[in-house]
XYZ file of N, CA and C in Angstrom:
624
model
N -47.689 -48.336 59.513
C -47.018 -48.316 60.803
C -46.460 -49.699 61.104
N -45.237 -49.725 61.603
C -44.559 -50.979 61.948
C -45.014 -51.416 63.338
N -45.899 -52.409 63.408
C -46.410 -52.915 64.678
C -45.746 -54.238 64.993
N -45.239 -54.365 66.230
C -44.567 -55.601 66.612
C -44.992 -56.030 68.009
N -45.281 -57.325 68.137
C -45.605 -57.918 69.425
C -44.351 -58.500 70.053
N -44.196 -58.251 71.344
C -43.129 -58.859 72.110
C -43.778 -59.700 73.204
N -43.256 -60.886 73.425
C -43.854 -61.811 74.383
C -42.987 -61.907 75.617
N -43.625 -61.778 76.784
C -42.920 -61.867 78.045
C -43.715 -62.666 79.052
N -43.244 -62.756 80.278
C -43.939 -63.553 81.307
C -45.334 -63.035 81.637
N -45.584 -61.754 81.396
C -46.901 -61.181 81.674
C -47.793 -61.127 80.440
N -47.352 -61.768 79.348
C -48.140 -61.775 78.123
C -47.539 -60.872 77.062
N -48.284 -60.606 75.995
C -47.747 -59.817 74.892
C -47.766 -58.321 75.184
N -46.858 -57.611 74.564
C -46.879 -56.149 74.564
C -46.703 -55.682 73.129
N -47.343 -54.585 72.791
C -47.348 -54.084 71.419
C -46.506 -52.817 71.341
N -45.646 -52.777 70.321
C -44.734 -51.648 70.174
C -44.713 -51.165 68.722
N -44.419 -49.900 68.579
C -44.027 -49.331 67.296
C -42.660 -48.678 67.538
N -41.984 -48.176 66.519
C -40.607 -47.711 66.728
C -40.419 -46.683 67.842
N -41.432 -45.851 68.102
C -41.238 -44.775 69.075
C -42.168 -44.847 70.277
N -42.939 -45.944 70.415
C -43.952 -45.964 71.471
C -44.379 -47.389 71.798
N -45.009 -47.528 72.965
C -45.621 -48.786 73.399
C -47.110 -48.539 73.594
N -47.917 -49.569 73.340
C -49.373 -49.423 73.387
C -49.900 -49.853 74.748
N -50.760 -49.002 75.325
C -51.450 -49.336 76.568
C -52.808 -49.918 76.189
N -52.995 -51.243 76.297
C -54.233 -51.855 75.808
C -55.442 -51.601 76.695
N -55.243 -51.088 77.879
C -56.383 -50.791 78.746
C -56.911 -49.381 78.479
N -56.012 -48.476 78.157
C -56.412 -47.103 77.845
C -56.552 -46.859 76.348
N -56.169 -47.847 75.553
C -56.176 -47.726 74.088
C -55.416 -46.477 73.654
N -54.184 -46.367 74.160
C -53.376 -45.184 73.872
C -51.910 -45.571 73.800
N -51.158 -44.810 73.008
C -49.721 -45.017 72.888
C -48.992 -44.117 73.879
N -47.883 -44.618 74.431
C -47.019 -43.820 75.286
C -45.594 -43.910 74.744
N -44.880 -42.818 74.890
C -43.512 -42.770 74.373
C -42.665 -43.859 75.020
N -41.864 -44.518 74.217
C -40.988 -45.582 74.715
C -39.783 -45.698 73.787
N -38.688 -46.161 74.354
C -37.479 -46.355 73.546
C -37.704 -47.473 72.538
N -37.051 -47.413 71.405
C -37.188 -48.493 70.416
C -36.835 -49.850 71.024
N -37.597 -50.870 70.623
C -37.353 -52.220 71.123
C -37.134 -53.135 69.926
N -35.944 -53.641 69.765
C -35.646 -54.456 68.573
C -36.351 -55.808 68.609
N -36.470 -56.405 67.429
C -37.069 -57.732 67.316
C -38.573 -57.684 67.409
N -39.145 -58.795 67.834
C -40.588 -58.880 67.949
C -41.233 -59.453 66.706
N -42.517 -59.748 66.830
C -43.302 -60.353 65.753
C -44.094 -59.274 65.027
N -43.861 -59.133 63.734
C -44.587 -58.160 62.928
C -46.039 -58.594 62.794
N -46.991 -57.709 63.111
C -48.405 -58.068 63.117
C -49.250 -57.003 62.428
N -50.438 -57.418 61.997
C -51.447 -56.488 61.494
C -52.186 -55.876 62.678
N -52.923 -54.787 62.478
C -53.735 -54.242 63.576
C -54.692 -55.265 64.165
N -55.361 -56.062 63.289
C -56.285 -57.092 63.799
C -55.545 -58.131 64.625
N -54.386 -58.565 64.149
C -53.610 -59.560 64.869
C -53.124 -59.042 66.208
N -52.735 -57.770 66.243
C -52.281 -57.170 67.491
C -53.403 -57.144 68.516
N -54.576 -56.682 68.116
C -55.706 -56.613 69.040
C -56.130 -57.998 69.497
N -56.139 -58.958 68.587
C -56.537 -60.322 68.936
C -55.601 -60.911 69.994
N -54.301 -60.693 69.848
C -53.339 -61.232 70.811
C -53.514 -60.583 72.180
N -53.726 -59.277 72.203
C -53.919 -58.576 73.471
C -55.224 -59.005 74.138
N -56.263 -59.204 73.321
C -57.553 -59.641 73.877
C -57.461 -61.056 74.419
N -56.765 -61.941 73.710
C -56.636 -63.325 74.150
C -55.913 -63.415 75.488
N -55.003 -62.475 75.748
C -54.283 -62.431 77.018
C -55.043 -61.639 78.084
N -56.271 -61.237 77.762
C -57.124 -60.459 78.669
C -56.479 -59.138 79.084
N -55.766 -58.546 78.142
C -55.123 -57.262 78.398
C -55.862 -56.107 77.747
N -56.685 -56.417 76.750
C -57.368 -55.385 75.975
C -58.720 -55.055 76.598
N -58.962 -53.779 76.843
C -60.271 -53.380 77.359
C -61.332 -53.631 76.284
N -62.477 -54.140 76.713
C -63.525 -54.531 75.770
C -64.444 -53.396 75.379
N -63.928 -52.434 74.645
C -64.769 -51.332 74.184
C -65.636 -51.805 73.010
N -66.887 -51.362 72.927
C -67.799 -51.904 71.916
C -67.675 -51.243 70.552
N -67.795 -52.076 69.529
C -67.909 -51.626 68.135
C -69.285 -52.043 67.648
N -70.034 -51.106 67.084
C -71.420 -51.381 66.701
C -71.528 -51.820 65.247
N -72.414 -52.774 65.032
C -72.854 -53.129 63.679
C -74.327 -52.787 63.611
N -74.694 -51.957 62.645
C -76.071 -51.486 62.511
C -76.597 -51.817 61.122
N -77.913 -51.995 61.035
C -78.514 -52.337 59.755
C -79.971 -52.710 59.938
N -80.642 -53.040 58.859
C -82.095 -53.235 58.897
C -82.533 -54.582 59.451
N -83.734 -54.592 60.012
C -84.339 -55.877 60.400
C -84.739 -56.663 59.166
N -85.234 -55.962 58.161
C -85.622 -56.616 56.903
C -84.435 -56.543 55.945
N -83.432 -57.338 56.200
C -82.191 -57.266 55.429
C -82.220 -58.242 54.265
N -81.524 -57.882 53.195
C -81.392 -58.762 52.036
C -80.389 -59.861 52.359
N -80.369 -60.935 51.572
C -79.366 -61.987 51.790
C -77.934 -61.450 51.754
N -77.672 -60.495 50.859
C -76.332 -59.919 50.780
C -75.996 -59.140 52.049
N -76.964 -58.407 52.571
C -76.734 -57.647 53.798
C -76.541 -58.562 55.000
N -77.307 -59.625 55.051
C -77.142 -60.590 56.144
C -75.749 -61.223 56.115
N -75.300 -61.579 54.930
C -73.971 -62.181 54.795
C -72.885 -61.196 55.192
N -73.042 -59.942 54.773
C -72.043 -58.923 55.116
C -72.018 -58.658 56.610
N -73.196 -58.561 57.232
C -73.262 -58.318 58.669
C -72.631 -59.467 59.453
N -72.906 -60.694 59.023
C -72.322 -61.851 59.706
C -70.803 -61.844 59.572
N -70.313 -61.475 58.394
C -68.866 -61.434 58.179
C -68.210 -60.347 59.023
N -68.861 -59.203 59.158
C -68.310 -58.136 59.994
C -68.278 -58.573 61.454
N -69.381 -59.148 61.948
C -69.407 -59.635 63.314
C -68.335 -60.667 63.574
N -68.161 -61.586 62.632
C -67.135 -62.623 62.729
C -65.746 -61.997 62.802
N -65.478 -61.036 61.923
C -64.167 -60.397 61.882
C -63.855 -59.592 63.127
N -64.851 -58.863 63.629
C -64.640 -58.091 64.854
C -64.321 -59.005 66.029
N -65.053 -60.119 66.129
C -64.807 -61.055 67.222
C -63.429 -61.700 67.101
N -63.024 -62.035 65.893
C -61.701 -62.613 65.695
C -60.601 -61.657 66.122
N -60.865 -60.349 65.990
C -59.901 -59.335 66.411
C -59.996 -59.043 67.906
N -60.846 -59.785 68.621
C -60.958 -59.612 70.054
C -61.820 -58.451 70.488
N -62.674 -57.962 69.595
C -63.487 -56.788 69.893
C -64.894 -57.186 70.328
N -65.526 -56.321 71.094
C -66.882 -56.547 71.591
C -67.878 -55.983 70.589
N -68.885 -56.786 70.246
C -69.899 -56.368 69.280
C -71.107 -55.773 69.996
N -71.467 -54.578 69.583
C -72.671 -53.913 70.078
C -73.651 -53.781 68.926
N -74.932 -54.033 69.187
C -75.953 -53.855 68.157
C -77.278 -53.539 68.826
N -78.318 -53.400 68.012
C -79.646 -53.104 68.536
C -80.353 -54.302 69.129
N -79.752 -55.477 69.003
C -80.250 -56.656 69.691
C -81.424 -57.370 69.067
N -81.946 -56.880 67.944
C -83.125 -57.491 67.335
C -82.717 -58.397 66.174
N -83.589 -58.549 65.168
C -83.341 -59.480 64.082
C -82.627 -58.860 62.899
N -82.670 -59.565 61.782
C -82.081 -59.072 60.549
C -80.573 -58.944 60.619
N -80.047 -57.779 60.186
C -78.602 -57.564 60.165
C -78.008 -57.651 61.563
N -78.764 -57.218 62.565
C -78.267 -57.270 63.947
C -78.045 -58.709 64.394
N -79.007 -59.548 64.113
C -78.877 -60.956 64.490
C -77.754 -61.635 63.726
N -77.631 -61.305 62.442
C -76.569 -61.903 61.627
C -75.192 -61.531 62.165
N -75.018 -60.269 62.553
C -73.736 -59.832 63.103
C -73.427 -60.571 64.394
N -74.429 -60.717 65.249
C -74.234 -61.443 66.502
C -73.902 -62.911 66.247
N -74.570 -63.501 65.283
C -74.311 -64.902 64.951
C -72.861 -65.087 64.496
N -72.386 -64.172 63.656
C -71.010 -64.262 63.188
C -70.006 -64.127 64.317
N -70.289 -63.229 65.258
C -69.378 -63.035 66.387
C -69.384 -64.222 67.330
N -70.578 -64.734 67.636
C -70.686 -65.843 68.576
C -70.080 -67.125 68.016
N -70.059 -67.231 66.689
C -69.504 -68.432 66.058
C -68.028 -68.626 66.398
N -67.336 -67.528 66.721
C -65.919 -67.629 67.096
C -65.707 -67.184 68.545
N -66.763 -67.285 69.349
C -66.625 -67.014 70.769
C -66.605 -65.562 71.159
N -67.090 -64.661 70.282
C -67.089 -63.236 70.594
C -68.174 -62.846 71.582
N -67.967 -61.713 72.237
C -68.939 -61.176 73.184
C -69.884 -60.233 72.453
N -71.196 -60.435 72.622
C -72.202 -59.637 71.930
C -73.112 -58.941 72.921
N -73.324 -57.642 72.704
C -74.216 -56.831 73.533
C -75.361 -56.333 72.662
N -76.577 -56.459 73.163
C -77.742 -55.959 72.449
C -78.405 -54.840 73.236
N -78.463 -53.649 72.649
C -79.091 -52.495 73.291
C -80.529 -52.409 72.765
N -81.442 -53.014 73.499
C -82.801 -53.225 73.016
C -83.691 -52.001 73.220
N -84.606 -51.777 72.280
C -85.615 -50.736 72.489
C -86.713 -51.194 73.452
N -86.784 -52.494 73.715
C -87.857 -53.104 74.496
C -87.724 -52.808 75.997
N -88.800 -53.107 76.702
C -88.803 -52.936 78.150
C -88.246 -54.151 78.883
N -88.149 -55.285 78.200
C -87.628 -56.502 78.816
C -86.568 -57.125 77.911
N -85.645 -57.847 78.530
C -84.523 -58.392 77.785
C -84.900 -59.547 76.871
N -86.047 -60.186 77.095
C -86.403 -61.376 76.320
C -86.632 -61.104 74.843
N -86.713 -59.844 74.457
C -86.892 -59.512 73.046
C -85.626 -59.602 72.223
N -84.508 -59.938 72.852
C -83.242 -60.005 72.123
C -83.179 -61.248 71.239
N -82.401 -61.165 70.177
C -82.189 -62.355 69.344
C -81.344 -63.369 70.113
N -81.353 -64.603 69.647
C -80.734 -65.705 70.384
C -79.215 -65.652 70.440
N -78.610 -64.732 69.703
C -77.150 -64.663 69.669
C -76.607 -63.479 70.483
N -77.473 -62.788 71.206
C -77.037 -61.704 72.087
C -76.666 -62.289 73.442
N -75.417 -62.133 73.844
C -74.971 -62.677 75.125
C -75.400 -61.786 76.288
N -75.363 -60.473 76.079
C -75.736 -59.528 77.134
C -76.826 -58.616 76.598
N -78.110 -58.927 76.872
C -79.207 -58.076 76.417
C -79.473 -56.961 77.421
N -79.493 -55.734 76.939
C -79.726 -54.569 77.786
C -81.030 -53.903 77.349
N -82.079 -54.082 78.125
C -83.391 -53.515 77.797
C -83.433 -52.055 78.239
N -83.716 -51.151 77.296
C -83.756 -49.719 77.626
C -85.171 -49.209 77.870
N -86.172 -49.835 77.188
C -87.547 -49.385 77.326
C -87.824 -48.022 76.730
N -86.938 -47.529 75.859
C -87.122 -46.178 75.319
C -87.345 -46.175 73.807
N -87.573 -47.343 73.226
C -87.878 -47.395 71.797
C -86.722 -46.905 70.938
N -87.048 -46.234 69.809
C -85.998 -45.791 68.884
C -85.011 -44.806 69.486
N -85.354 -44.203 70.621
C -84.414 -43.271 71.255
C -83.130 -43.974 71.677
N -83.181 -45.299 71.771
C -81.967 -46.037 72.117
C -80.892 -45.909 71.051
N -81.277 -45.451 69.832
C -80.289 -45.254 68.772
C -79.207 -44.268 69.192
N -79.616 -43.242 69.948
C -78.647 -42.235 70.392
C -77.663 -42.835 71.388
N -78.144 -43.709 72.258
C -77.255 -44.355 73.228
C -76.262 -45.254 72.505
N -76.741 -46.017 71.541
C -75.861 -46.895 70.777
C -74.787 -46.086 70.054
N -75.191 -44.990 69.420
C -74.238 -44.174 68.673
C -73.194 -43.550 69.587
N -73.591 -43.212 70.795
C -72.656 -42.624 71.752
C -71.738 -43.695 72.365
N -72.287 -44.877 72.643
C -71.538 -45.902 73.369
C -70.462 -46.563 72.515
N -70.686 -46.691 71.217
C -69.739 -47.387 70.352
C -68.535 -46.500 70.038
N -67.360 -47.113 69.953
C -66.174 -46.358 69.550
C -66.091 -46.241 68.029
N -66.806 -47.118 67.335
C -66.898 -47.077 65.879
C -68.155 -47.833 65.484
N -68.718 -47.508 64.315
C -69.930 -48.158 63.840
C -69.737 -48.597 62.403
N -70.275 -49.782 62.088
C -70.271 -50.289 60.721
C -71.718 -50.465 60.297
N -72.130 -49.725 59.275
C -73.498 -49.799 58.773
C -73.557 -50.750 57.587
N -74.473 -51.700 57.684
C -74.666 -52.690 56.610
C -76.084 -52.511 56.089
N -76.229 -51.776 54.990
C -77.565 -51.490 54.501
C -78.315 -50.580 55.463
N -79.660 -50.603 55.364
C -80.452 -49.854 56.332
C -81.259 -48.728 55.725
N -82.197 -48.214 56.530
C -83.065 -47.114 56.105
C -83.035 -46.032 57.183
N -84.217 -45.557 57.614
C -84.258 -44.406 58.507
C -83.628 -44.678 59.870
N -83.881 -45.852 60.440
C -83.287 -46.151 61.737
C -81.770 -46.154 61.682
N -81.222 -46.826 60.666
C -79.774 -46.859 60.487
C -79.238 -45.467 60.189
N -79.975 -44.722 59.375
C -79.563 -43.355 59.046
C -79.439 -42.502 60.301
N -80.402 -42.633 61.214
C -80.344 -41.827 62.439
C -79.122 -42.196 63.273
N -78.810 -43.491 63.354
C -77.638 -43.918 64.121
C -76.354 -43.392 63.486
N -76.280 -43.434 62.165
C -75.096 -42.937 61.475
C -74.918 -41.439 61.698
N -76.010 -40.688 61.562
C -75.932 -39.231 61.721
C -75.562 -38.860 63.159
N -76.163 -39.531 64.113
C -75.834 -39.251 65.508
C -74.378 -39.589 65.806
N -73.905 -40.708 65.274
C -72.518 -41.094 65.507
C -71.551 -40.069 64.917
N -71.864 -39.530 63.751
C -71.032 -38.482 63.174
C -71.037 -37.249 64.069
N -72.201 -36.921 64.626
C -72.294 -35.786 65.538
C -71.431 -36.019 66.785
N -71.332 -37.291 67.207
C -70.538 -37.633 68.381
C -69.070 -37.874 68.041
N -68.693 -37.596 66.801
C -67.301 -37.717 66.344
C -66.793 -39.153 66.399
N -67.668 -40.092 66.057
C -67.278 -41.493 65.969
C -66.860 -41.837 64.539
N -66.050 -42.875 64.394
C -65.754 -43.414 63.077
C -66.975 -44.194 62.609
N -67.496 -43.853 61.431
C -68.645 -44.558 60.866
C -68.248 -45.092 59.493
N -68.426 -46.394 59.309
C -68.109 -47.056 58.053
C -69.393 -47.574 57.422
N -69.424 -47.654 56.117
C -70.626 -48.076 55.404
C -70.304 -49.155 54.388
N -71.198 -50.143 54.314
C -71.100 -51.219 53.337
C -72.388 -51.283 52.530
N -72.267 -51.701 51.286
C -73.447 -51.964 50.467
C -74.351 -50.759 50.313
N -75.645 -50.976 50.609
C -76.655 -49.943 50.397
C -76.929 -49.115 51.647
N -75.944 -48.997 52.514
C -76.106 -48.140 53.689
C -76.341 -46.703 53.234
N -77.142 -45.933 53.986
C -77.444 -44.552 53.582
C -76.194 -43.702 53.414
N -76.315 -42.716 52.532
C -75.223 -41.772 52.318
C -75.274 -40.687 53.388
N -74.190 -40.542 54.124
C -74.072 -39.506 55.145
C -72.698 -38.860 54.982
N -72.634 -37.527 54.885
C -71.332 -36.880 54.728
C -70.364 -37.264 55.840
N -69.150 -37.595 55.447
C -68.122 -37.955 56.409
C -68.005 -39.438 56.688
N -69.002 -40.215 56.284
C -68.955 -41.658 56.479
C -67.991 -42.277 55.466
N -67.206 -43.257 55.911
C -66.196 -43.896 55.058
C -66.804 -45.140 54.422
N -66.775 -45.207 53.109
C -67.259 -46.379 52.386
C -66.179 -47.449 52.319
N -66.561 -48.687 52.560
C -65.626 -49.810 52.493
C -66.100 -50.792 51.433
N -65.145 -51.447 50.795
C -65.468 -52.360 49.704
C -65.914 -53.730 50.173
N -65.579 -54.094 51.406
C -65.863 -55.438 51.881
C -65.924 -55.449 53.405
N -66.548 -56.489 53.986
C -66.523 -56.622 55.450
C -65.101 -56.675 56.000
N -64.209 -57.349 55.295
C -62.828 -57.470 55.759
C -62.154 -56.093 55.813
N -62.432 -55.252 54.809
C -61.867 -53.907 54.801
C -62.416 -53.070 55.957
N -63.694 -53.266 56.275
C -64.296 -52.534 57.382
C -63.661 -52.930 58.710
N -63.463 -54.221 58.925
C -62.848 -54.694 60.167
C -61.416 -54.174 60.278
N -60.687 -54.198 59.175
C -59.314 -53.697 59.185
C -59.284 -52.210 59.531
N -60.228 -51.466 59.005
C -60.294 -50.023 59.283
C -60.611 -49.772 60.757
N -61.515 -50.550 61.328
C -61.830 -50.399 62.747
C -60.611 -50.695 63.605
N -59.907 -51.778 63.309
C -58.719 -52.144 64.082
C -57.647 -51.055 64.000
N -57.426 -50.528 62.814
C -56.448 -49.455 62.644
C -56.871 -48.213 63.435
N -58.172 -47.929 63.443
C -58.683 -46.768 64.175
C -58.425 -46.918 65.676
N -58.653 -48.110 66.220
C -58.458 -48.316 67.645
C -56.979 -48.227 68.031
N -56.089 -48.441 67.064
C -54.662 -48.317 67.323
C -54.128 -46.943 66.894
N -55.042 -46.014 66.622
C -54.623 -44.662 66.284
C -53.941 -44.537 64.947
N -54.275 -45.416 64.010
C -53.610 -45.441 62.715
C -54.479 -44.859 61.606
N -55.677 -44.344 61.951
C -56.533 -43.761 60.906
C -57.251 -42.544 61.449
């Protein structure tokens, strides 16, 4: 899809040949073709809209194990970093391991991080969660996370991650998997964190 940014006094606007993008509703509306503009990737388009405070901050979840391998930690951090660079809000379970790594990657570039904690108090969140939300419902919070996210990226994981992936599929969410994430029918496998971030950005722009 040919995506082009146009800059005006009220900030950037995103267009394709037959439509303009509403960054608050995350939807395209019919519009006459607009010549010129800056050709951008989906990530670049979202980043520009977010920087101008025009993009609604819908959450994208990164899920994975607390006992993560070095490879999983690196992948989670890279996904968090990439999502934040694209101007997206990171949602996770708020604890350690892959969740903490994803938050660390996002915060490193000024991203907003939300932790949906199983705990009864917010102090159980990792140090990179900007907004800790204590649910007090234990593993049942997995269902809330799967419902709240517009897309989920699984980095490794076992039963807890599996439940989040399965619930998200039931809720008709986009679910992406990296590395040793559990096999779930309908989940899209990605070769790299960068590919996962690109897929999420394209999904939010209605391109996948």
